[in-house]
PDB file of C-alpha atoms in Angstrom:
ATOM      1  CA  MET A 696      59.396  22.570 -71.653  1.00 73.00           C
ATOM      2  CA  ALA A 697      56.142  24.486 -71.945  1.00 83.00           C
ATOM      3  CA  VAL A 698      52.677  22.860 -72.230  1.00 86.00           C
ATOM      4  CA  TYR A 699      50.178  24.431 -74.620  1.00 85.00           C
ATOM      5  CA  GLU A 700      46.460  24.058 -74.380  1.00 85.00           C
ATOM      6  CA  VAL A 701      45.084  23.059 -77.754  1.00 87.00           C
ATOM      7  CA  TYR A 702      41.370  22.570 -77.023  1.00 88.00           C
ATOM      8  CA  ASN A 703      39.115  23.399 -74.038  1.00 89.00           C
ATOM      9  CA  HIS A 704      35.587  21.982 -73.584  1.00 88.00           C
ATOM     10  CA  PRO A 705      33.578  22.408 -70.216  1.00 88.00           C
ATOM     11  CA  VAL A 706      31.547  19.390 -69.111  1.00 90.00           C
ATOM     12  CA  VAL A 707      28.090  20.180 -67.582  1.00 90.00           C
ATOM     13  CA  VAL A 708      25.940  17.309 -66.296  1.00 89.00           C
ATOM     14  CA  ARG A 709      22.405  18.021 -65.268  1.00 89.00           C
ATOM     15  CA  TYR A 710      20.170  15.581 -63.426  1.00 84.00           C
ATOM     16  CA  LYS A 711      16.433  16.273 -63.313  1.00 83.00           C
ATOM     17  CA  THR A 712      13.693  14.821 -61.192  1.00 80.00           C
ATOM     18  CA  SER A 713      10.295  15.825 -59.788  1.00 82.00           C
ATOM     19  CA  ILE A 714       9.830  17.061 -56.219  1.00 82.00           C
ATOM     20  CA  CYS A 715       7.472  14.275 -55.099  1.00 85.00           C
ATOM     21  CA  THR A 716       9.762  11.281 -54.994  1.00 87.00           C
ATOM     22  CA  LYS A 717      10.186   8.646 -52.292  1.00 89.00           C
ATOM     23  CA  ALA A 718      13.452  10.119 -51.134  1.00 88.00           C
ATOM     24  CA  SER A 719      12.097  13.672 -50.754  1.00 88.00           C
ATOM     25  CA  ILE A 720       9.016  12.476 -48.905  1.00 90.00           C
ATOM     26  CA  PHE A 721      11.223  10.374 -46.591  1.00 93.00           C
ATOM     27  CA  MET A 722      13.430  13.427 -45.900  1.00 91.00           C
ATOM     28  CA  VAL A 723      10.458  15.592 -45.030  1.00 90.00           C
ATOM     29  CA  ILE A 724       9.102  12.883 -42.640  1.00 92.00           C
ATOM     30  CA  VAL A 725      12.483  12.435 -40.939  1.00 93.00           C
ATOM     31  CA  ILE A 726      12.932  16.180 -40.467  1.00 91.00           C
ATOM     32  CA  ALA A 727       9.345  16.561 -39.146  1.00 89.00           C
ATOM     33  CA  LEU A 728       9.849  13.720 -36.629  1.00 89.00           C
ATOM     34  CA  THR A 729      13.198  15.168 -35.545  1.00 91.00           C
ATOM     35  CA  ILE A 730      11.563  18.512 -34.615  1.00 89.00           C
ATOM     36  CA  ILE A 731       8.056  17.345 -33.500  1.00 88.00           C
ATOM     37  CA  ALA A 732       8.828  14.150 -31.571  1.00 86.00           C
ATOM     38  CA  PRO A 733      10.688  15.829 -28.591  1.00 83.00           C
ATOM     39  CA  PHE A 734       7.701  18.230 -28.218  1.00 82.00           C
ATOM     40  CA  LEU A 735       5.232  15.334 -28.145  1.00 82.00           C
ATOM     41  CA  VAL A 736       7.347  13.501 -25.507  1.00 81.00           C
ATOM     42  CA  ALA A 737       7.566  16.611 -23.349  1.00 78.00           C
ATOM     43  CA  TYR A 738       3.835  17.282 -23.698  1.00 77.00           C
ATOM     44  CA  THR A 739       2.768  13.810 -22.638  1.00 78.00           C
ATOM     45  CA  SER A 740       5.205  13.712 -19.716  1.00 74.00           C
ATOM     46  CA  GLU A 741       3.513  16.715 -18.126  1.00 65.00           C
ATOM     47  CA  GLY A 742       6.011  19.412 -18.906  1.00 65.00           C
ATOM     48  CA  PHE A 743       9.651  20.464 -19.416  1.00 67.00           C
ATOM     49  CA  TRP A 744      12.157  20.159 -16.548  1.00 70.00           C
ATOM     50  CA  MET A 745       9.593  19.581 -13.808  1.00 70.00           C
ATOM     51  CA  LYS A 746      11.111  19.398 -10.388  1.00 74.00           C
ATOM     52  CA  TYR A 747       8.043  19.152  -8.142  1.00 79.00           C
ATOM     53  CA  SER A 748       4.523  18.295  -8.905  1.00 75.00           C
ATOM     54  CA  THR A 749       1.341  17.429  -7.001  1.00 81.00           C
ATOM     55  CA  TYR A 750      -1.998  16.202  -7.977  1.00 82.00           C
ATOM     56  CA  ARG A 751      -5.219  15.153  -6.246  1.00 87.00           C
ATOM     57  CA  GLU A 752      -7.274  12.043  -6.897  1.00 87.00           C
ATOM     58  CA  GLN A 753     -10.141  10.526  -5.074  1.00 86.00           C
ATOM     59  CA  GLY A 754      -9.082   6.952  -4.491  1.00 86.00           C
ATOM     60  CA  GLU A 755     -11.402   3.949  -4.820  1.00 89.00           C
ATOM     61  CA  VAL A 756     -11.759   2.527  -1.284  1.00 90.00           C
ATOM     62  CA  HIS A 757     -13.632  -0.753  -0.784  1.00 91.00           C
ATOM     63  CA  TYR A 758     -14.277  -2.593   2.493  1.00 92.00           C
ATOM     64  CA  LYS A 759     -13.003  -6.146   2.196  1.00 94.00           C
ATOM     65  CA  HIS A 760     -15.315  -7.491   4.893  1.00 93.00           C
ATOM     66  CA  GLN A 761     -12.431  -8.369   7.117  1.00 95.00           C
ATOM     67  CA  LEU A 762     -12.302  -7.135  10.679  1.00 94.00           C
ATOM     68  CA  LEU A 763     -11.065  -7.764  14.121  1.00 96.00           C
ATOM     69  CA  MET A 764     -13.074  -6.643  17.190  1.00 94.00           C
ATOM     70  CA  VAL A 765     -11.934  -6.460  20.811  1.00 94.00           C
ATOM     71  CA  LEU A 766     -14.443  -5.597  23.623  1.00 92.00           C
ATOM     72  CA  GLU A 767     -12.661  -4.727  26.886  1.00 92.00           C
ATOM     73  CA  GLY A 768     -14.098  -4.957  30.321  1.00 90.00           C
ATOM     74  CA  PRO A 769     -13.168  -3.259  33.567  1.00 89.00           C
ATOM     75  CA  THR A 770      -9.847  -5.107  33.903  1.00 87.00           C
ATOM     76  CA  ALA A 771      -7.048  -5.771  31.376  1.00 81.00           C
ATOM     77  CA  THR A 772      -7.779  -9.532  31.452  1.00 87.00           C
ATOM     78  CA  ASP A 773     -11.498  -9.122  30.940  1.00 90.00           C
ATOM     79  CA  TYR A 774     -11.958  -8.935  27.219  1.00 92.00           C
ATOM     80  CA  TYR A 775     -14.042 -10.491  24.521  1.00 93.00           C
ATOM     81  CA  THR A 776     -13.088 -10.733  20.932  1.00 94.00           C
ATOM     82  CA  TRP A 777     -14.118 -11.852  17.371  1.00 95.00           C
ATOM     83  CA  SER A 778     -12.560 -11.722  13.962  1.00 95.00           C
ATOM     84  CA  THR A 779     -13.263 -12.764  10.354  1.00 94.00           C
ATOM     85  CA  TYR A 780      -9.910 -14.637  10.526  1.00 94.00           C
ATOM     86  CA  HIS A 781     -10.616 -18.257  11.418  1.00 94.00           C
ATOM     87  CA  ASN A 782      -7.196 -18.935  13.006  1.00 95.00           C
ATOM     88  CA  TYR A 783      -7.553 -15.960  15.410  1.00 94.00           C
ATOM     89  CA  ASN A 784     -10.902 -17.221  16.467  1.00 94.00           C
ATOM     90  CA  LEU A 785      -9.394 -20.619  17.211  1.00 95.00           C
ATOM     91  CA  LEU A 786      -6.799 -19.040  19.397  1.00 94.00           C
ATOM     92  CA  GLU A 787      -9.305 -16.996  21.331  1.00 92.00           C
ATOM     93  CA  GLN A 788     -12.098 -19.631  21.887  1.00 92.00           C
ATOM     94  CA  GLN A 789     -12.373 -18.834  25.559  1.00 91.00           C
ATOM     95  CA  ARG A 790     -13.123 -15.119  24.845  1.00 91.00           C
ATOM     96  CA  LEU A 791     -14.936 -15.482  21.617  1.00 93.00           C
ATOM     97  CA  ARG A 792     -18.263 -13.667  21.165  1.00 91.00           C
ATOM     98  CA  ILE A 793     -19.806 -14.042  17.693  1.00 91.00           C
ATOM     99  CA  PRO A 794     -21.629 -10.884  16.626  1.00 91.00           C
ATOM    100  CA  ILE A 795     -24.045 -10.088  13.843  1.00 90.00           C
ATOM    101  CA  VAL A 796     -22.286  -7.819  11.384  1.00 90.00           C
ATOM    102  CA  LYS A 797     -24.114  -5.724   8.726  1.00 90.00           C
ATOM    103  CA  SER A 798     -22.225  -3.520   6.439  1.00 90.00           C
ATOM    104  CA  ARG A 799     -22.732  -1.557   3.215  1.00 90.00           C
ATOM    105  CA  GLU A 800     -20.814   1.017   1.149  1.00 90.00           C
ATOM    106  CA  VAL A 801     -22.724   4.208   0.393  1.00 88.00           C
ATOM    107  CA  ASP A 802     -22.067   6.307  -2.771  1.00 87.00           C
ATOM    108  CA  GLU A 803     -23.680   9.546  -2.026  1.00 87.00           C
ATOM    109  CA  ASN A 804     -22.721  11.567  -5.119  1.00 88.00           C
ATOM    110  CA  ARG A 805     -23.157   8.604  -7.574  1.00 87.00           C
ATOM    111  CA  ASP A 806     -19.695   8.789  -9.034  1.00 88.00           C
ATOM    112  CA  GLY A 807     -19.114   4.981  -8.754  1.00 85.00           C
ATOM    113  CA  LYS A 808     -16.787   5.421  -5.795  1.00 86.00           C
ATOM    114  CA  PRO A 809     -17.987   4.639  -2.252  1.00 87.00           C
ATOM    115  CA  ASP A 810     -18.012   7.748  -0.054  1.00 85.00           C
ATOM    116  CA  ARG A 811     -19.112   6.171   3.261  1.00 87.00           C
ATOM    117  CA  LEU A 812     -19.133   2.847   4.976  1.00 87.00           C
ATOM    118  CA  SER A 813     -22.120   1.947   7.156  1.00 87.00           C
ATOM    119  CA  ILE A 814     -21.286  -0.975   9.525  1.00 88.00           C
ATOM    120  CA  GLN A 815     -23.457  -2.240  12.408  1.00 88.00           C
ATOM    121  CA  ILE A 816     -22.091  -4.825  14.827  1.00 88.00           C
ATOM    122  CA  GLU A 817     -24.338  -6.429  17.456  1.00 88.00           C
ATOM    123  CA  THR A 818     -22.499  -8.586  19.959  1.00 88.00           C
ATOM    124  CA  PRO A 819     -24.474 -10.828  22.423  1.00 86.00           C
ATOM    125  CA  LEU A 820     -23.091 -10.607  25.979  1.00 86.00           C
ATOM    126  CA  LEU A 821     -24.167 -12.083  29.303  1.00 85.00           C
ATOM    127  CA  ASP A 822     -25.699  -9.902  31.985  1.00 84.00           C
ATOM    128  CA  THR A 823     -22.548 -10.179  34.083  1.00 86.00           C
ATOM    129  CA  GLU A 824     -20.274  -9.025  31.295  1.00 86.00           C
ATOM    130  CA  ASP A 825     -19.488  -5.241  31.264  1.00 88.00           C
ATOM    131  CA  ILE A 826     -17.852  -3.446  28.392  1.00 90.00           C
ATOM    132  CA  TYR A 827     -15.885  -0.146  28.721  1.00 91.00           C
ATOM    133  CA  SER A 828     -13.850  -0.076  25.510  1.00 91.00           C
ATOM    134  CA  VAL A 829     -14.364  -1.115  21.938  1.00 91.00           C
ATOM    135  CA  SER A 830     -11.537  -1.549  19.406  1.00 93.00           C
ATOM    136  CA  LEU A 831     -12.047  -2.357  15.761  1.00 94.00           C
ATOM    137  CA  ILE A 832      -9.546  -3.019  12.921  1.00 95.00           C
ATOM    138  CA  LEU A 833     -11.210  -2.872   9.513  1.00 94.00           C
ATOM    139  CA  ILE A 834      -9.380  -3.877   6.268  1.00 95.00           C
ATOM    140  CA  PHE A 835      -9.921  -1.902   3.086  1.00 94.00           C
ATOM    141  CA  GLU A 836      -8.656  -2.133  -0.490  1.00 94.00           C
ATOM    142  CA  TYR A 837      -7.365   1.192  -1.797  1.00 92.00           C
ATOM    143  CA  LYS A 838      -6.839   1.934  -5.506  1.00 92.00           C
ATOM    144  CA  LEU A 839      -5.431   4.895  -7.515  1.00 90.00           C
ATOM    145  CA  HIS A 840      -5.721   5.010 -11.295  1.00 87.00           C
ATOM    146  CA  ARG A 841      -5.085   8.383 -12.719  1.00 84.00           C
ATOM    147  CA  PHE A 842      -1.330   9.126 -12.838  1.00 80.00           C
ATOM    148  CA  SER A 843      -0.001   6.173 -10.798  1.00 81.00           C
ATOM    149  CA  SER A 844      -1.482   2.762 -10.743  1.00 88.00           C
ATOM    150  CA  LEU A 845      -1.660   1.765  -7.141  1.00 91.00           C
ATOM    151  CA  ILE A 846      -3.490  -1.047  -5.407  1.00 94.00           C
ATOM    152  CA  MET A 847      -2.911  -1.563  -1.706  1.00 95.00           C
ATOM    153  CA  GLU A 848      -4.483  -2.979   1.345  1.00 95.00           C
ATOM    154  CA  SER A 849      -5.032  -0.518   4.139  1.00 93.00           C
ATOM    155  CA  MET A 850      -6.374  -0.548   7.666  1.00 94.00           C
ATOM    156  CA  ALA A 851      -8.619   1.597   9.773  1.00 93.00           C
ATOM    157  CA  TYR A 852      -8.396   1.416  13.555  1.00 94.00           C
ATOM    158  CA  ILE A 853     -11.297   2.571  15.567  1.00 91.00           C
ATOM    159  CA  ASN A 854     -11.076   2.766  19.338  1.00 92.00           C
ATOM    160  CA  TYR A 855     -13.863   3.983  21.786  1.00 89.00           C
ATOM    161  CA  ASN A 856     -13.289   4.264  25.533  1.00 89.00           C
ATOM    162  CA  SER A 857     -15.828   5.158  28.141  1.00 86.00           C
ATOM    163  CA  PRO A 858     -15.617   5.718  31.932  1.00 86.00           C
ATOM    164  CA  ARG A 859     -19.083   4.178  32.144  1.00 86.00           C
ATOM    165  CA  GLN A 860     -20.397   0.891  30.885  1.00 83.00           C
ATOM    166  CA  ILE A 861     -21.079   0.905  27.087  1.00 81.00           C
ATOM    167  CA  GLY A 862     -24.515  -0.224  26.023  1.00 72.00           C
ATOM    168  CA  ARG A 863     -24.247   1.079  22.554  1.00 64.00           C
ATOM    169  CA  ALA A 864     -21.546   2.919  20.587  1.00 59.00           C
ATOM    170  CA  SER A 865     -21.618   4.638  17.241  1.00 57.00           C
ATOM    171  CA  CYS A 866     -18.985   6.165  15.088  1.00 57.00           C
ATOM    172  CA  ARG A 867     -19.626   8.206  12.006  1.00 58.00           C
ATOM    173  CA  GLU A 868     -16.637   8.820   9.727  1.00 56.00           C
ATOM    174  CA  ARG A 869     -16.202   9.286   5.955  1.00 53.00           C
ATOM    175  CA  VAL A 870     -14.012   6.826   4.039  1.00 50.00           C
TER     176      VAL A 870
END
């Protein structure tokens, strides 16, 4: 049995719209973010596929006005001490010598960060007490801000020994 075509009519449907619709603007934004967002992430993270990197930053160093001082005489048992820590001073009452401490932080290049610490310590001693060695432990607060946020407490150890009796000692160092 054969089938005959009696009538043929093509159906054409046309949908018309303007180019500035919400859907087309949304598609342009999505495509732009898909392409541009990875480049922004790579730029703000300091590069593509970085394996090693270094940077320099001048830290902010502040003296915390905490110290421990040991003055040593001619023998190992002949020492005098003082500290800003009250419990340490209570332990060492027999060897305690209370000094006059003057300190200031100096900012030489006026960038807001101290460049030098000036500290002067005068300790009263008896005429029979001889000093041959001075040891100081100074406590500082150290801060980094640029790439890594770091706040830590650090220590400086200063030791001065002399074969002769010390009347006066000075140490000049940069922070």
